[in-house]
Tab-separated table of C-alpha atoms in Angstrom:
chain	number	residue	atom	x	y	z
A	479	UNK	CA	0.000	0.000	0.000
A	480	UNK	CA	1.265	3.474	-0.855
A	481	UNK	CA	1.339	5.981	1.963
A	482	UNK	CA	-1.857	8.107	1.789
A	483	UNK	CA	-1.182	11.783	1.068
A	484	UNK	CA	-3.145	12.946	4.140
A	485	UNK	CA	-1.544	10.502	6.541
A	486	UNK	CA	0.211	11.893	9.595
A	487	UNK	CA	2.447	9.655	11.685
A	488	UNK	CA	1.233	11.182	14.975
A	489	UNK	CA	-1.602	8.661	15.605
A	490	UNK	CA	0.983	5.863	15.495
A	491	UNK	CA	3.873	7.558	17.303
A	492	UNK	CA	2.791	10.547	19.421
A	493	UNK	CA	0.607	11.707	22.286
A	494	UNK	CA	-0.027	15.139	23.784
A	495	UNK	CA	-0.944	15.964	27.365
A	496	UNK	CA	-2.475	19.435	27.758
A	497	UNK	CA	-2.002	21.706	30.787
A	498	UNK	CA	-5.535	20.612	31.740
A	499	UNK	CA	-4.275	16.990	31.635
A	500	UNK	CA	-6.418	16.078	28.646
A	501	UNK	CA	-4.874	13.635	26.203
A	502	UNK	CA	-4.965	14.648	22.556
A	503	UNK	CA	-3.503	13.588	19.244
A	504	UNK	CA	-1.136	16.577	19.195
A	505	UNK	CA	-1.060	20.191	20.340
A	506	UNK	CA	-2.795	21.344	17.136
A	507	UNK	CA	-5.600	18.777	17.020
A	508	UNK	CA	-9.124	20.196	17.160
A	509	UNK	CA	-11.054	17.884	19.412
A	510	UNK	CA	-14.055	18.509	21.631
A	511	UNK	CA	-12.962	19.730	25.048
A	512	UNK	CA	-13.337	17.386	27.946
A	513	UNK	CA	-13.686	19.676	30.936
A	514	UNK	CA	-11.652	22.784	30.076
A	515	UNK	CA	-12.225	24.559	26.774
A	516	UNK	CA	-8.984	25.486	25.033
A	517	UNK	CA	-8.559	27.997	22.222
A	518	UNK	CA	-8.411	25.311	19.557
A	519	UNK	CA	-11.339	23.147	20.714
A	520	UNK	CA	-14.311	22.454	18.466
A	521	UNK	CA	-16.877	22.218	21.254
A	522	UNK	CA	-17.403	23.288	24.870
A	523	UNK	CA	-16.322	20.980	27.649
A	524	UNK	CA	-18.947	19.212	29.727
A	525	UNK	CA	-17.157	20.189	32.963
A	526	UNK	CA	-16.790	16.532	33.833
A	527	UNK	CA	-13.152	15.671	34.400
A	528	UNK	CA	-12.478	12.115	33.224
A	529	UNK	CA	-8.737	11.544	32.976
A	530	UNK	CA	-7.528	8.834	30.605
A	531	UNK	CA	-4.436	6.759	31.031
A	532	UNK	CA	-2.144	6.465	28.045
A	533	UNK	CA	-3.310	2.873	27.588
A	534	UNK	CA	-6.992	3.937	27.544
A	535	UNK	CA	-6.324	6.738	25.069
A	536	UNK	CA	-3.871	4.986	22.740
A	537	UNK	CA	-6.403	2.561	21.288
A	538	UNK	CA	-9.575	4.369	22.335
A	539	UNK	CA	-12.452	4.945	19.905
A	540	UNK	CA	-11.372	8.489	18.961
A	541	UNK	CA	-7.823	7.766	17.889
A	542	UNK	CA	-8.820	4.476	16.207
A	543	UNK	CA	-11.288	6.473	14.096
A	544	UNK	CA	-8.557	8.973	13.181
A	545	UNK	CA	-6.214	6.159	12.128
A	546	UNK	CA	-8.896	4.566	9.922
A	547	UNK	CA	-9.692	7.895	8.258
A	548	UNK	CA	-6.037	8.598	7.557
A	549	UNK	CA	-5.482	5.156	6.061
A	550	UNK	CA	-8.448	5.905	3.752
A	551	UNK	CA	-6.739	9.213	2.779
A	552	UNK	CA	-9.459	11.203	4.552
A	553	UNK	CA	-8.749	14.244	6.719
A	554	UNK	CA	-10.221	13.800	10.213
A	555	UNK	CA	-12.034	16.812	11.681
A	556	UNK	CA	-9.445	16.879	14.470
A	557	UNK	CA	-6.738	17.493	11.847
A	558	UNK	CA	-8.177	20.581	10.130
A	559	UNK	CA	-5.486	22.837	11.643
A	560	UNK	CA	-2.789	21.047	9.619
A	561	UNK	CA	-4.898	20.391	6.555
A	562	UNK	CA	-6.067	23.994	6.218
A	563	UNK	CA	-2.845	25.494	7.662
A	564	UNK	CA	-4.883	27.466	10.196
A	565	UNK	CA	-1.988	28.317	12.528
A	566	UNK	CA	0.937	28.589	10.118
A	567	UNK	CA	2.397	27.202	6.904
A	568	UNK	CA	4.739	24.778	8.678
A	569	UNK	CA	2.315	22.126	9.873
A	570	UNK	CA	2.783	19.404	12.458
A	571	UNK	CA	1.867	16.687	9.937
A	572	UNK	CA	5.072	17.566	8.044
A	573	UNK	CA	7.031	17.579	11.313
A	574	UNK	CA	5.792	14.116	12.320
A	575	UNK	CA	6.409	12.793	8.807
A	576	UNK	CA	9.967	14.114	8.927
A	577	UNK	CA	10.651	12.536	12.330
A	578	UNK	CA	8.862	9.217	11.881
A	579	UNK	CA	8.653	8.434	8.167
A	580	UNK	CA	11.006	5.490	8.844
A	581	UNK	CA	8.143	3.894	10.833
A	582	UNK	CA	5.669	3.921	7.905
A	583	UNK	CA	6.508	0.289	7.094
A	584	UNK	CA	5.189	-0.678	10.560
A	585	UNK	CA	1.832	1.116	10.208
A	586	UNK	CA	-0.091	-1.330	7.961
A	587	UNK	CA	1.004	-4.627	9.551
A	588	UNK	CA	0.449	-3.255	13.075
A	589	UNK	CA	-2.983	-1.660	12.480
A	590	UNK	CA	-6.197	-3.669	12.188
A	591	UNK	CA	-9.378	-2.726	10.271
A	592	UNK	CA	-10.806	-1.039	13.397
A	593	UNK	CA	-7.770	1.274	13.762
A	594	UNK	CA	-6.285	-0.602	16.728
A	595	UNK	CA	-2.480	-0.597	16.608
A	596	UNK	CA	0.212	-2.565	18.367
A	597	UNK	CA	2.669	0.289	17.749
A	598	UNK	CA	3.601	2.197	20.888
A	599	UNK	CA	4.045	5.957	21.272
A	600	UNK	CA	7.658	7.071	21.047
A	601	UNK	CA	7.036	10.826	21.183
A	602	UNK	CA	5.268	12.880	23.848
A	603	UNK	CA	4.437	16.528	24.250
A	604	UNK	CA	3.824	17.410	27.864
A	605	UNK	CA	2.835	20.966	28.695
A	606	UNK	CA	3.379	21.970	32.291
A	607	UNK	CA	1.960	25.247	33.494
A	608	UNK	CA	3.544	26.552	36.651
A	609	UNK	CA	1.679	29.314	38.472
A	610	UNK	CA	3.749	31.533	40.745
A	611	UNK	CA	2.662	34.216	43.245
A	612	UNK	CA	-1.125	33.779	43.059
A	613	UNK	CA	-1.236	33.230	39.304
A	614	UNK	CA	0.503	36.542	38.502
A	615	UNK	CA	3.285	34.864	36.525
A	616	UNK	CA	2.727	31.851	34.276
A	617	UNK	CA	5.526	29.880	32.678
A	618	UNK	CA	4.822	27.267	29.999
A	619	UNK	CA	7.385	24.515	29.683
A	620	UNK	CA	7.059	22.180	26.726
A	621	UNK	CA	9.028	18.972	26.638
A	622	UNK	CA	9.040	16.973	23.444
A	623	UNK	CA	10.561	13.607	24.109
A	624	UNK	CA	11.534	11.459	21.162
A	625	UNK	CA	12.727	7.891	21.457
A	626	UNK	CA	14.992	7.255	24.411
A	627	UNK	CA	15.867	10.840	25.316
A	628	UNK	CA	15.567	11.624	29.010
A	629	UNK	CA	12.711	13.789	30.341
A	630	UNK	CA	14.940	15.697	32.731
A	631	UNK	CA	18.568	15.856	33.701
A	632	UNK	CA	19.765	15.322	37.243
A	633	UNK	CA	20.291	18.466	39.299
A	634	UNK	CA	23.837	18.852	40.556
């Protein structure tokens, strides 16, 4: 099978954890909010906080649907930011393709007709928001971890 033009490697290699601790496909994916509406969300949150483990998310109904659509060369609604270049011209789909194109050969044999995959995430974006002095100062720290790189170095 030839690689579909609209395929992004993120659903097979990456996960994103928002400052509100909601799991998403990536930082640019437009998904309905869970409990906290973010600027990019497509729908209001229901104010019910239901955290998902990585295992629950990784082969959950939402991401399996995205994988199936991509394999059919369809653009999932969650991926409109990349497809329509809504934030900028350099889109995350190109970034994930650049980083993980070598894993394309694993996608088809590891993904069943329902979108379930035996591939494991090898890339994470974790956004930590640290509030200091009664929320006066906010610092965003983004860590993108690829492969076997360490999350943090030891303090000396």
